[in-house]
Structures are given as structure tokens and as C-alpha cells.
Short mmCIF file of C-alpha atoms and ligand atoms in Angstrom, two decimals:
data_model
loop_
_atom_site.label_atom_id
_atom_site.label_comp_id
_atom_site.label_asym_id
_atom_site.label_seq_id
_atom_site.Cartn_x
_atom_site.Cartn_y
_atom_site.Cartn_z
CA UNK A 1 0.00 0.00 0.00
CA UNK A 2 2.94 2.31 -0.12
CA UNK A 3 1.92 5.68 -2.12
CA UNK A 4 5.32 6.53 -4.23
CA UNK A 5 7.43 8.76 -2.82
CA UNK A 6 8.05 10.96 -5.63
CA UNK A 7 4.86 12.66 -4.85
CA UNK A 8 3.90 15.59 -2.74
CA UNK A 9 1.73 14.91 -0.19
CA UNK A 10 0.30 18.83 -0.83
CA UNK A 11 0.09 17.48 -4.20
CA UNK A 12 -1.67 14.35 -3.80
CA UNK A 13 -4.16 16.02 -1.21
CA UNK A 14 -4.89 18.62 -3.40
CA UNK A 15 -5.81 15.86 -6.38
CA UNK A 16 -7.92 14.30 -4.56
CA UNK A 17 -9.71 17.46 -3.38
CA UNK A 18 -10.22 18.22 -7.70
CA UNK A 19 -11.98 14.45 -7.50
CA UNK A 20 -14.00 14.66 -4.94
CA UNK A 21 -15.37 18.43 -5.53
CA UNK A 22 -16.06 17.72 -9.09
CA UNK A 23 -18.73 14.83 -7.89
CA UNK A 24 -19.62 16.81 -5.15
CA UNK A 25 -20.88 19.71 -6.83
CA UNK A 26 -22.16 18.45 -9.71
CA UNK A 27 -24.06 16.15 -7.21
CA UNK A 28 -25.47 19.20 -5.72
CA UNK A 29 -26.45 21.03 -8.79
CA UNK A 30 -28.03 17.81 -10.12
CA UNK A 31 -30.41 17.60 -6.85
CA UNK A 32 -31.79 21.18 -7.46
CA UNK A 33 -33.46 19.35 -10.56
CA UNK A 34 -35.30 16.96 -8.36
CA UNK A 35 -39.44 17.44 -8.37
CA UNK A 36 -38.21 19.81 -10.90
CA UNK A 37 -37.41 17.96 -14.27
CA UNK A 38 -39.33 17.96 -17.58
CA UNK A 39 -40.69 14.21 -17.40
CA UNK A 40 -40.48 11.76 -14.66
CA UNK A 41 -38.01 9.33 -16.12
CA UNK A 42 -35.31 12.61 -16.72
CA UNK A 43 -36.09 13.88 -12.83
CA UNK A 44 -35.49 10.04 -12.10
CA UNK A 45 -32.25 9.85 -13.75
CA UNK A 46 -31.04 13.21 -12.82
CA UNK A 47 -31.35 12.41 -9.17
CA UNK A 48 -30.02 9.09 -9.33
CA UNK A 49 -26.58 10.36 -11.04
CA UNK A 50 -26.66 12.92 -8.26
CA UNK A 51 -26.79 9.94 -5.66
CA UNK A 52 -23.72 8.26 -7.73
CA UNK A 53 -21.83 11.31 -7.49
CA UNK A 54 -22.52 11.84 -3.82
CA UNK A 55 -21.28 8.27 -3.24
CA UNK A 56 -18.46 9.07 -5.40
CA UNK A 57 -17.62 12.35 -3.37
CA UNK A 58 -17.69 10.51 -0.09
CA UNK A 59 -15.31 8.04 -1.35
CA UNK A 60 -12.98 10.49 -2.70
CA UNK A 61 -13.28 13.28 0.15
CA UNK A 62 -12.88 10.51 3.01
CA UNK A 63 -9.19 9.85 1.21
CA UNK A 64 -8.65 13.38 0.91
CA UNK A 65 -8.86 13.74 5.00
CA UNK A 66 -6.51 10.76 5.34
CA UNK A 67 -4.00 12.25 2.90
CA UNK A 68 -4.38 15.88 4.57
CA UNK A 69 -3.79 14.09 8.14
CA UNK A 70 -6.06 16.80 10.02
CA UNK A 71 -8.98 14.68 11.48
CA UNK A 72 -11.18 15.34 8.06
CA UNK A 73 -13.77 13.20 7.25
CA UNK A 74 -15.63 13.65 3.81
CA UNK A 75 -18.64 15.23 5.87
CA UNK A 76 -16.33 17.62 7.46
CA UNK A 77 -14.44 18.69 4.13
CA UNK A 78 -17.29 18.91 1.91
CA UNK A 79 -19.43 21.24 4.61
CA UNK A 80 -16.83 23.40 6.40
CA UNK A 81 -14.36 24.79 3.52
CA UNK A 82 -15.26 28.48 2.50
CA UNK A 83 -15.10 28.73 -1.12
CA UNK A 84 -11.77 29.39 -2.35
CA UNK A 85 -10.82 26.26 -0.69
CA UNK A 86 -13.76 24.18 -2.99
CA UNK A 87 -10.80 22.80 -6.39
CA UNK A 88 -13.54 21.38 -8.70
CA UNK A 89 -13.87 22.83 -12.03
CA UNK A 90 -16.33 25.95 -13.21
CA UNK A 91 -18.38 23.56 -15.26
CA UNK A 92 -19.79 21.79 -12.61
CA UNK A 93 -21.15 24.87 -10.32
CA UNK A 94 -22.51 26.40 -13.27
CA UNK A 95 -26.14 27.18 -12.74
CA UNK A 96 -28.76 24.08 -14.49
CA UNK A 97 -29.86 26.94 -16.86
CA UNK A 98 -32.43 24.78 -19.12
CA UNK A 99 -33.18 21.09 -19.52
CA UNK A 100 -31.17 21.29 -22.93
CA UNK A 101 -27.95 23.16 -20.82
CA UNK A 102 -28.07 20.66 -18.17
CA UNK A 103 -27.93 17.79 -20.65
CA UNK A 104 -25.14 19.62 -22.63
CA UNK A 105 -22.96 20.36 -18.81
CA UNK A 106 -23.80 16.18 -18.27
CA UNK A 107 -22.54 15.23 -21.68
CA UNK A 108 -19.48 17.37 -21.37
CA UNK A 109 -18.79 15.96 -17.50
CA UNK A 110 -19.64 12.18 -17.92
CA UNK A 111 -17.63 11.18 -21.12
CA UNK A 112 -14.45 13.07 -19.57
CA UNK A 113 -15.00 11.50 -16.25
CA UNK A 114 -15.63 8.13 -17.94
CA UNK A 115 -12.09 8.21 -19.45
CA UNK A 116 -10.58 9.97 -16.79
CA UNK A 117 -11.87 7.28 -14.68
CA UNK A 118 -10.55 4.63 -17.17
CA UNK A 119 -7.05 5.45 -16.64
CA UNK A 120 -7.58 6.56 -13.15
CA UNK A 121 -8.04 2.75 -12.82
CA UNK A 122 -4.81 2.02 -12.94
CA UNK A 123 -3.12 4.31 -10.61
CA UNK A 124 -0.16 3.20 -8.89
CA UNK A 125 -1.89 4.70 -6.16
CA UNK A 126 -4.35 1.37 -4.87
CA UNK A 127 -7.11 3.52 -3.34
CA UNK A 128 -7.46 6.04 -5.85
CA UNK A 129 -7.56 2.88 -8.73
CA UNK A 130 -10.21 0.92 -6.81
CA UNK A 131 -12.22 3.78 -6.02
CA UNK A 132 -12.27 4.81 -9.79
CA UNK A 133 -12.71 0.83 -10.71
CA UNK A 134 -16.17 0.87 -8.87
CA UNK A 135 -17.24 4.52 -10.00
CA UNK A 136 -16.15 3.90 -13.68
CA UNK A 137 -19.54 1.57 -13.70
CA UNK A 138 -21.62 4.02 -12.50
CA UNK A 139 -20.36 6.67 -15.00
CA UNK A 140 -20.56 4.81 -17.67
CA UNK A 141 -24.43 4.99 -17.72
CA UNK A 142 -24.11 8.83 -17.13
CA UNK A 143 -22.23 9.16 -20.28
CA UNK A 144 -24.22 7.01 -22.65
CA UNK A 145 -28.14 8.34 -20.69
CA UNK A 146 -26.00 11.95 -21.81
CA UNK A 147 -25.12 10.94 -24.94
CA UNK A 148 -28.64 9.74 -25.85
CA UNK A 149 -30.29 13.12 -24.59
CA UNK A 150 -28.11 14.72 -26.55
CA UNK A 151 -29.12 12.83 -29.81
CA UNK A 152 -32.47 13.01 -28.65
CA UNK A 153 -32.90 16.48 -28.04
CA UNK A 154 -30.39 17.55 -31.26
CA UNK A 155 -32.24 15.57 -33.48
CA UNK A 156 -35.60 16.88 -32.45
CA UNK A 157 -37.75 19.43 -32.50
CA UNK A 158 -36.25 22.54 -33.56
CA UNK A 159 -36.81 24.36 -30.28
CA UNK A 160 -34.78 21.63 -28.52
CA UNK A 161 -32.09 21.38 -31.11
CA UNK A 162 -32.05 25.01 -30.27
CA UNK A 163 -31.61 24.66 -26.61
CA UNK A 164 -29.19 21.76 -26.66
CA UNK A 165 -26.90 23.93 -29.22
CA UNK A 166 -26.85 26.65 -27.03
CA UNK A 167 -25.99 24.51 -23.64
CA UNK A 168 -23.18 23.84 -25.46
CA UNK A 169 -22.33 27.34 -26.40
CA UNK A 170 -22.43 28.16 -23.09
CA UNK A 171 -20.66 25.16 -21.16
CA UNK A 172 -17.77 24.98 -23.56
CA UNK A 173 -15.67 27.76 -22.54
CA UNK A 174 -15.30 25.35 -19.35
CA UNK A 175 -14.43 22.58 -21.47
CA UNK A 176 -10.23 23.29 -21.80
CA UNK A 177 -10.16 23.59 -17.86
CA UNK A 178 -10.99 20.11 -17.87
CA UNK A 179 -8.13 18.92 -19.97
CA UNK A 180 -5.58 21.73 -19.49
CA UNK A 181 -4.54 22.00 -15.62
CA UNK A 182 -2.15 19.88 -14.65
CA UNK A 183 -1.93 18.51 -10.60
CA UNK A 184 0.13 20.89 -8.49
CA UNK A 185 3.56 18.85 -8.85
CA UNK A 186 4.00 17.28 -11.59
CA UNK A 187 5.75 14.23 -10.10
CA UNK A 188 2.53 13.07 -8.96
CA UNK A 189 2.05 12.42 -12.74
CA UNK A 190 4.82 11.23 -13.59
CA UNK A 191 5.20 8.37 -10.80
CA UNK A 192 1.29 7.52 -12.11
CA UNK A 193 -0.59 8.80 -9.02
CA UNK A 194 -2.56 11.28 -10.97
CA UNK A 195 -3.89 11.09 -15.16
CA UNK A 196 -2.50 13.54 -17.33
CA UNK A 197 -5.60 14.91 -18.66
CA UNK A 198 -4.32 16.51 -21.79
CA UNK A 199 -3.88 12.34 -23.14
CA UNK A 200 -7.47 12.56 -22.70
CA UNK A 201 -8.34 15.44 -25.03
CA UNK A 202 -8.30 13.15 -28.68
CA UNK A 203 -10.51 10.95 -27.59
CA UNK A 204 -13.11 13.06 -25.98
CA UNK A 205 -13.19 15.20 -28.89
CA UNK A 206 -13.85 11.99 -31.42
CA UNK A 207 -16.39 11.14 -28.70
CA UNK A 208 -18.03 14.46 -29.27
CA UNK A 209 -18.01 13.90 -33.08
CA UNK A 210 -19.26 11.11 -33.10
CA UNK A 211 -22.52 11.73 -30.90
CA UNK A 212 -22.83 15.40 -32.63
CA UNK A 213 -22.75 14.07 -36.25
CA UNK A 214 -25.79 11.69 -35.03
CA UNK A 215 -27.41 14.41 -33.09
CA UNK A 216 -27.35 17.05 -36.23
CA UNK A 217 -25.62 19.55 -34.39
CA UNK A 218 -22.78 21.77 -34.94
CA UNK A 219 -19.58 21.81 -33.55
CA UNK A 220 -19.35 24.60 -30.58
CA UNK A 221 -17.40 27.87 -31.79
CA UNK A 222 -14.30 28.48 -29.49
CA UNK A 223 -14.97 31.06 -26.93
CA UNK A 224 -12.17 32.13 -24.98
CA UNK A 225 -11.70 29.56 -22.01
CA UNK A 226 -12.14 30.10 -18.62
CA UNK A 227 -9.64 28.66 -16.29
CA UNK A 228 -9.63 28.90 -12.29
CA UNK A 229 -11.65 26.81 -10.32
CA UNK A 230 -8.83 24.03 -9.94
CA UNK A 231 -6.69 27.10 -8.12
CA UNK A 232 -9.66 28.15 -5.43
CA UNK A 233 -10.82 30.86 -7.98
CA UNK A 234 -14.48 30.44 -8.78
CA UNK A 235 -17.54 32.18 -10.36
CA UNK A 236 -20.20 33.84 -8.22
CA UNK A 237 -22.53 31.02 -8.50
CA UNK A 238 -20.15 28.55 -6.18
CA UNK A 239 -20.72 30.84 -2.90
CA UNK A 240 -24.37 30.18 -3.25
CA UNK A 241 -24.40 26.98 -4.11
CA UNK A 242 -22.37 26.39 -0.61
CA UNK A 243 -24.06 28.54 1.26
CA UNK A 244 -27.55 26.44 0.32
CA UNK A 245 -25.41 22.87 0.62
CA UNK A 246 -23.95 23.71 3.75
CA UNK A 247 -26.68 25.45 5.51
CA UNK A 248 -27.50 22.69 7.87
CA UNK A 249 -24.77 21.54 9.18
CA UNK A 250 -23.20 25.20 9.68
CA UNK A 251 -26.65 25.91 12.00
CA UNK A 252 -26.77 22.76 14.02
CA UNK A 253 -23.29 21.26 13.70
CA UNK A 254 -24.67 18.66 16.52
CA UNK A 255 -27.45 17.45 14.21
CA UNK A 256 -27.73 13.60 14.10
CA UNK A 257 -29.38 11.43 11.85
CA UNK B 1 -10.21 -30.38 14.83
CA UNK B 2 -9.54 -27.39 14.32
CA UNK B 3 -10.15 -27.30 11.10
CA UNK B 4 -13.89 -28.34 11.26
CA UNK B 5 -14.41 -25.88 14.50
CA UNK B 6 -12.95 -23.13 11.77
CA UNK B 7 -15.69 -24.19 9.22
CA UNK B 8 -18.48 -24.70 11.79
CA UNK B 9 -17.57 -20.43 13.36
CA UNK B 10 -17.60 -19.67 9.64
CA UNK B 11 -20.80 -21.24 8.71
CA UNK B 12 -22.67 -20.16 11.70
CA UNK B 13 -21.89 -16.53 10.82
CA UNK B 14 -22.93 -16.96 7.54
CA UNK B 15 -26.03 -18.36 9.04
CA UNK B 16 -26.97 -15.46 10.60
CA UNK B 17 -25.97 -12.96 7.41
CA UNK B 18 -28.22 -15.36 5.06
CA UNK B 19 -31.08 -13.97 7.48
CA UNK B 20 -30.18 -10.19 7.05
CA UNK B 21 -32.93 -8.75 4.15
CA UNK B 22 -31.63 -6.16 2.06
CA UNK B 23 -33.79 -3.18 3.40
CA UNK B 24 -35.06 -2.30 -0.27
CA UNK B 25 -35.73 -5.55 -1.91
CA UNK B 26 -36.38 -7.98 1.78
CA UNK B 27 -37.00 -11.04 -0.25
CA UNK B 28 -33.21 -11.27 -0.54
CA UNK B 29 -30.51 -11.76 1.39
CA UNK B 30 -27.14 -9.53 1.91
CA UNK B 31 -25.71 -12.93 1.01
CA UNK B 32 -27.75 -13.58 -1.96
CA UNK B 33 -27.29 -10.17 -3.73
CA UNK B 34 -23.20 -10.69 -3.10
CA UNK B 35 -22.75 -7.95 -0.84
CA UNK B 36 -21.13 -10.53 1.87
CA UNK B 37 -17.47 -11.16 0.44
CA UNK B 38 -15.89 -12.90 2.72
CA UNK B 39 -16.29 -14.28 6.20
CA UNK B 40 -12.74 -14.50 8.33
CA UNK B 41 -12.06 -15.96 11.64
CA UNK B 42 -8.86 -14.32 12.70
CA UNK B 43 -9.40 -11.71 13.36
CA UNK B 44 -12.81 -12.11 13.08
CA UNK B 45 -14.60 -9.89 10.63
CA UNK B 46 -17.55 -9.65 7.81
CA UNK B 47 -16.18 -8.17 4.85
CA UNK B 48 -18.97 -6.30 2.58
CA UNK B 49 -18.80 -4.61 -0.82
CA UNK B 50 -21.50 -1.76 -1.36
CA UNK B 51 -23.99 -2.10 -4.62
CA UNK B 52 -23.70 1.84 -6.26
CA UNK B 53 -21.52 3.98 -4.22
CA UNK B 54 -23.99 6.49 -3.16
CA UNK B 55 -26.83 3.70 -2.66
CA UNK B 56 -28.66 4.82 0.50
CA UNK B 57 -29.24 1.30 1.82
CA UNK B 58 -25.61 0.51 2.57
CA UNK B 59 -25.69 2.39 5.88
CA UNK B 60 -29.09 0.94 6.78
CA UNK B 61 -27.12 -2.91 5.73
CA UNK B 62 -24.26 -2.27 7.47
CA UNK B 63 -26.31 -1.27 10.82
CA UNK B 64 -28.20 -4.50 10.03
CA UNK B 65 -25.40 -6.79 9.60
CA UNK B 66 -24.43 -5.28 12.98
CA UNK B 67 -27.29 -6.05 14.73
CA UNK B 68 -27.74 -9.56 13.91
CA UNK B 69 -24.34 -10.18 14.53
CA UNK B 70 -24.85 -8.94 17.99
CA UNK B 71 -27.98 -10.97 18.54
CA UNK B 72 -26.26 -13.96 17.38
CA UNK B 73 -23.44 -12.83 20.33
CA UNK B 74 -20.84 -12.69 17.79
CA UNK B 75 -20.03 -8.60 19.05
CA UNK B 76 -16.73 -9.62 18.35
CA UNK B 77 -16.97 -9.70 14.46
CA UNK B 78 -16.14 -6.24 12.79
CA UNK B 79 -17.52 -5.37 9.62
CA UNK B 80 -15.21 -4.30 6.67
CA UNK B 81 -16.19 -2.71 3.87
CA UNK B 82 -14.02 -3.35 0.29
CA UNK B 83 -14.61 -1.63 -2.84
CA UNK B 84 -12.35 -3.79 -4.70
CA UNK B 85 -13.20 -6.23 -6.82
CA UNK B 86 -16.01 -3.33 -7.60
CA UNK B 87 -19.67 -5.42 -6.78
CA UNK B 88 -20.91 -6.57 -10.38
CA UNK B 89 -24.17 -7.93 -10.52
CA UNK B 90 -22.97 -11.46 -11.78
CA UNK B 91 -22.73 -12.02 -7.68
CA UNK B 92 -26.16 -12.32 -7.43
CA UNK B 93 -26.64 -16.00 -6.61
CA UNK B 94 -29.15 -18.49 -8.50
CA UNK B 95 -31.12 -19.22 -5.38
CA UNK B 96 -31.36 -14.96 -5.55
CA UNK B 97 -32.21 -14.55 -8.83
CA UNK B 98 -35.14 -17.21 -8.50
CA UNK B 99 -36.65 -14.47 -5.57
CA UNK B 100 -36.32 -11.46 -7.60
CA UNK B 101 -37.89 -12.89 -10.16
CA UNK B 102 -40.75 -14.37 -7.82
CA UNK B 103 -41.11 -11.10 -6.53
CA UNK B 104 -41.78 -9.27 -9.60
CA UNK B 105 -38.53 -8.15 -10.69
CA UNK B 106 -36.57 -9.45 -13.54
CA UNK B 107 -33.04 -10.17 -12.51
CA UNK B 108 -30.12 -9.11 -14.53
CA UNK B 109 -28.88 -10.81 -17.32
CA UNK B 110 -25.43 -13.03 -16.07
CA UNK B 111 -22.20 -13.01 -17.70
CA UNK B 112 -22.86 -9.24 -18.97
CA UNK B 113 -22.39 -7.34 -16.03
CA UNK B 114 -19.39 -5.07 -17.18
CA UNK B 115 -19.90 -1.72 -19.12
CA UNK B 116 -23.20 -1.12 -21.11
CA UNK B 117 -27.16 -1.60 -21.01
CA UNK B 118 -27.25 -0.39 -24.41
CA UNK B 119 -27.40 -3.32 -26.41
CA UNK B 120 -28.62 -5.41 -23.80
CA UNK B 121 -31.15 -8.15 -24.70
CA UNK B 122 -35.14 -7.84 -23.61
CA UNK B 123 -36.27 -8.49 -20.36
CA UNK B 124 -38.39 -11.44 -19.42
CA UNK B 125 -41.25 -10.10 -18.12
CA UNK B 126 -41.40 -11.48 -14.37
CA UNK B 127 -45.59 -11.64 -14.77
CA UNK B 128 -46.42 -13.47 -18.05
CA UNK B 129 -42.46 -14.90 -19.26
CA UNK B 130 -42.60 -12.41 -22.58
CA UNK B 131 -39.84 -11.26 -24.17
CA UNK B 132 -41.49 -8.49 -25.97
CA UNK B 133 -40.04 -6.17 -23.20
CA UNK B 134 -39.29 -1.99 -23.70
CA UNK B 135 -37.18 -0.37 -21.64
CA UNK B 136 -39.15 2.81 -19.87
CA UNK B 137 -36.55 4.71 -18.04
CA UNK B 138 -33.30 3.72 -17.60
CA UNK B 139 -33.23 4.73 -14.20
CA UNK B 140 -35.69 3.39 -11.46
CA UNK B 141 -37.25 3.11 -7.99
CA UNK B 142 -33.42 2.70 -6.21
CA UNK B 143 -30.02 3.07 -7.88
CA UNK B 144 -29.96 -0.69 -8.84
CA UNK B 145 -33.19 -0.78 -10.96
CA UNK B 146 -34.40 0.33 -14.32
CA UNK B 147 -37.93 0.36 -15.58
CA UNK B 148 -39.59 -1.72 -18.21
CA UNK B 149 -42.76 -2.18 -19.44
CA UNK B 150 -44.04 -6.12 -21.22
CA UNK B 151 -46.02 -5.21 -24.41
CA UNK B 152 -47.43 -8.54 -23.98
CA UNK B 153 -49.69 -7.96 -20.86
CA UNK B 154 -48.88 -4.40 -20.37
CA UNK B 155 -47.62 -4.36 -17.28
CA UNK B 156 -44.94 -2.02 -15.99
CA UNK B 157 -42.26 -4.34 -14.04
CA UNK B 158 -38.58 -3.37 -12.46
CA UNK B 159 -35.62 -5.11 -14.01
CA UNK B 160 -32.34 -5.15 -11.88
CA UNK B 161 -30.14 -3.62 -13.60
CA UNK B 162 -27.08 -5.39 -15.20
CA UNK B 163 -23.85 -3.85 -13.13
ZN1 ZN C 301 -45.95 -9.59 -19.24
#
């Protein structure tokens, strides 16, 4: 079970933080469609990738307090940081906007997280692989329900090929983040801790093609990316999302199940 | 000797785990839907595999398992909980999938339990045996069911879902 030693424990911490908040928030963002959703199979389905992402987060976050060596458990890091202390990515705590941007935010998230996961698999570090072993499953049914909205709602009416096209407009200056930040020391890449994301960029983009060309829609233009969130530096829409997530347990920090 | 007292403490505790329900679908056992791994006498300890990672029932199994250990006086047997080999539906035992099915939901197809639903064959319908079976929503009642519908005699059913 020995971690290598090239890496930085700050390093490794702050890796698994970028896991674990990514679920986390997109978890979070998910549930604020529940009761909410267009039909009851999509509020069904939205909720229930929330759920996997919440179990995802816990897995991830309870590592992060071991690594960090503070007393931390996942309950404790996911409710009392502030917000510059939160390293997921801006996609995820973008606002749900419409159905049709929520879809396009899940597409983008799920197929990089599915091959992230893939080669997150076989980390030399054992808990990170085994943890991304069991959530690979899970995500793989995120991507493809995605992938099939996407299709579904491209190649429909033309008010929801509309909508969908324009989720994407909006989510894809997010979209280099995802591939372009690299883990605070890059030894923890190198000993094959952490996935160099930028491997992952050729295939998510022939993954895009692919379910685009079926879905009749065009490729996004190029706005100018937005980079941050993976250094504590996020939009306006995090601090809210926090302060409704972590009401509770701020107000009553003795509150039981 | 010892050897048979070793299988006798190991068969009694699985005993008492092939009466735990799961809390969502009671007509099976934690033993039957493969969440009990492995059984070890020294030390002594259960070790469990969760379903979907955020399923809610594994804390209400886990306090369950606990419990009936307890009442069986075996307080000394911890509970561990592995997420590797990752729980794949192919765990499910026969005996298992004979209940599900009894009880109205068709149990996953074996042998397939890796990546994708996609191409997955029709559900027998658990009610009249048909095979002329749609898929409704992908996603169902709990994280470990989708819903289907028979076209045969119409009736909505829940198919465990292939994992
Ligand atoms: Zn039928």
C-alpha cells in the first residue's frame, strides 16, 4: 500500500480534493433538478446520477482527509471549507440553466470522467484505482443516458435542437479547464498517481463527433476559455451553491441522523 | 479439529448474514445479492462490498449486519467494507435470482455485467415470461433498478439492472 514517494503529499491532497469536488458539486447542482425535471423518467435519472456522485464524493473526500492528516472526514471537508478552498472545475457549479444546458454540462462531465476514470483505474496509487474501478460503472451509464439526450434532443424538435446547441455554447468555454490544468507537482504524474488529462483530449473530442454528427448539431465555436476553479478561484454562483449545501450543518453542527 | 471448529464459526456466521434482508428488496438476502465477500475468523470480521456507491441502503445494511451479529453474540466480528473487486451484478446467486424474479422483478442478465445496457437483450417479463419487453426509463425506484414495461400484458415491471 505504499503511495510513491516521488509525490507531494500537498500534491496528492490537493488531487484528490479536484476528484471529490467535481462529484460533489455536480451532485449538488443535479439535486436542485429533483421534483423539478421535464418528465419523470429525466427527474429520475437526474437524481439518481446525483446519488452516484454523492457516493463518489464521499469516497474520494474521506481519502482526501486521510491524505491531509487533520482529522477530516468527507462530511467535514465537503461542509466546512469556505469557497476558495472548494478545487472542482467551473463547469460543474454552473447554474442548471435549461433542460437542454443541463444535458449539454452532463454530456461534457460524464464522457471526460468516464475516461478519466478509465485510466484513473490504474493508478499506482491502490485507493485512488479501486475507487475509480467501482465509479467507472456508475459513470458509464451517465455518459451514454447523456449521450442519448443529446441525440435526442439535437435531433428533435427545432426548439430543442435550439436549446441543446446553445448549452453547449455556453458550457464549452469550461471545457479546456478540464483537460488543461495539470496537478500541483508534476511528479505526482509522472510516478502515475494522478492522469494527465491533456492524453485525454483526442478521444473526448472523437467522442463528441461522433454523438454530434448523429445528433445534427454543430460543432461549438471556441470562446475564450475560462480557467480557475482548480486554483480556489471560482464564479459567483459557487458561494451560493455552498451557502444552500452547507446550511445545515453550519446551523446545528450537533445534528444527528 | 480445528479445522472443522474453523468451518463450523464460519458457517454459523454466515447463518446469521443469510437472514439479514436487504432493506429495499427484503426477499433477498445480503448474502444472496453478493454484498457478503468474505467471512474470516482471525481476526474475526464480515467483509462487505456496497452495490452503487452512493446507494442509501448501505448504511441501513451495514447497521443491520451489525445487529444480527450482535444478537447472534458474535459482538466480536467487525464489519469491513471493500470496494475492490467493484460489486458486479454477476454475484447475485441463483437461489437470488429465483426471488427477484418471484417477486416481480426481472433479474439481470449473467455473464454481462461489465460496461453497457445499451445493447442489452429484452427483459423477461417477471408476470407473463414475454420477451417483448421496452425499456421505460433507464433509471428506477433505487439506484440498482431500471424500468420496463411487457407489451405482452402491459404491465410495468422493475428489471435489476445489469452492473
Ligand atoms: Zn408480461
Amino acid at each position: 500500500m505504499t503511495i510513491p514517494t516521488l509525490t507531494s503529499k500537498d500534491a496528492h491532497f490537493d488531487y484528490v480534493l479536484r476528484l471529490g469536488d467535481d462529484a460533489l458539486i455536480l451532485a449538488q447542482r443535479l439535486g436542485e433538478w429533483c421534483g423539478h425535471a421535464p418528465a419523470l423518467e429525466t427527474d429520475l435519472s437526474l437524481a439518481n446520477i446525483a446519488l452516484d456522485l454523492i457516493g463518489q464524493a464521499t469516497m474520494f473526500l474521506g481519502y482526501a482527509g486521510e491524505l491531509e492528516g487533520k482529522g477530516n472526514d468527507a462530511d467535514k471537508l465537503a461542509f466546512h471549507r469556505d469557497v476558495n478552498q472548494f478545487r472542482n472545475c467551473l463547469l460543474v457549479e454552473q447554474p442548471n440553466g435549461d433542460f437542454g444546458r443541463t444535458i449539454a454540462r452532463q454530456y461534457i462531465f460524464s464522457t471526460w470522467q468516464y475516461l478519466l476514470y478509465q485510466q484513473l483505474a490504474r493508478s499506482t496509487d491502490p485507493r485512488l484505482a479501486e475507487i475509480a474501478a467501482k465509479a467507472l460503472k456508475e459513470t458509464t451509464y451517465h455518459a451514454e443516458l447523456a449521450a442519448e439526450w443529446v441525440v435526442r434532443l439535437g435531433d428533435g424538435t427545432a426548439e430543442s435542437h435550439e436549446r441543446v446547441k446553445d448549452g453547449f455554447e455556453w458550457c464549452w468555454r469550461f471545457v479546456d479547464e478540464l483537460f488543461s490544468v495539470q496537478p500541483l507537482d508534476p511528479s505526482i504524474v509522472t510516478s502515475g498517481v494522478a492522469v494527465d488529462t491533456a492524453t485525454l483530449r483526442a478521444a473526448f473530442d472523437s467522442a463528441l463527433a461522433t454523438t454530434f454528427a448523429e445528433a445534427t448539431l454543430p460543432l461549438p465555436k471556441f470562446p475564450r476559455p475560462v480557467l480557475g476553479g482548480r486554483k480556489g478561484h471560482h464564479s459567483e454562483h459557487l458561494g451560493h451553491l455552498l451557502s444552500d449545501m452547507q446550511f445545515l450543518p453550519r446551523a446545528y453542527p450537533d445534528a444527528v441522523w | 479439529m480445528m479445522r472443522q471448529a474453523a468451518l463450523n464459526w464460519r458457517d454459523r456466521v454466515l447463518d446469521v448474514l443469510s437472514h439479514v434482508p436487504d432493506p429495499e428488496i427484503p426477499v433477498v438476502s445480503v448474502v444472496e445479492l453478493g454484498i457478503v465477500r468474505d467471512v474470516q475468523e482471525n481476526p474475526p470480521r464480515v467483509v462487505i462490498t456496497t452495490t452503487y456507491s452512493g446507494c442509501p441502503a448501505t448504511q441501513v445494511i451495514q447497521a443491520d449486519i451489525r445487529k444480527a451479529l450482535d444478537d447472534a453474540a458474535l459482538s466480536e466480528v467487525k464489519i469491513e467494507v471493500a470496494l475492490s473487486p467493484p460489486w458486479t451484478s454477476d454475484w447475485i446467486t441463483e437461489d437470488g435470482r429465483k426471488k427477484l424474479l418471484a417477486y416481480g422483478i426481472a433479474p439481470p442478465p449473467k455473464g454481462t455485467g461489465a460496461a453497457s445496457l445499451k445493447n442489452a437483450q429484452a427483459a423477461t417479463c417477471p408476470r407473463c415470461g414475454s420477451i417483448k419487453t421496452r425499456e421505460i426509463s433507464r433509471f428506477g425506484s433505487t439506484p440498482c433498478k431500471a424500468l420496463w414495461q411487457c407489451e405482452t400484458c402491459r404491465e410495468p415491471f422493475d428489471r435489476f439492472k445489469c452492473h
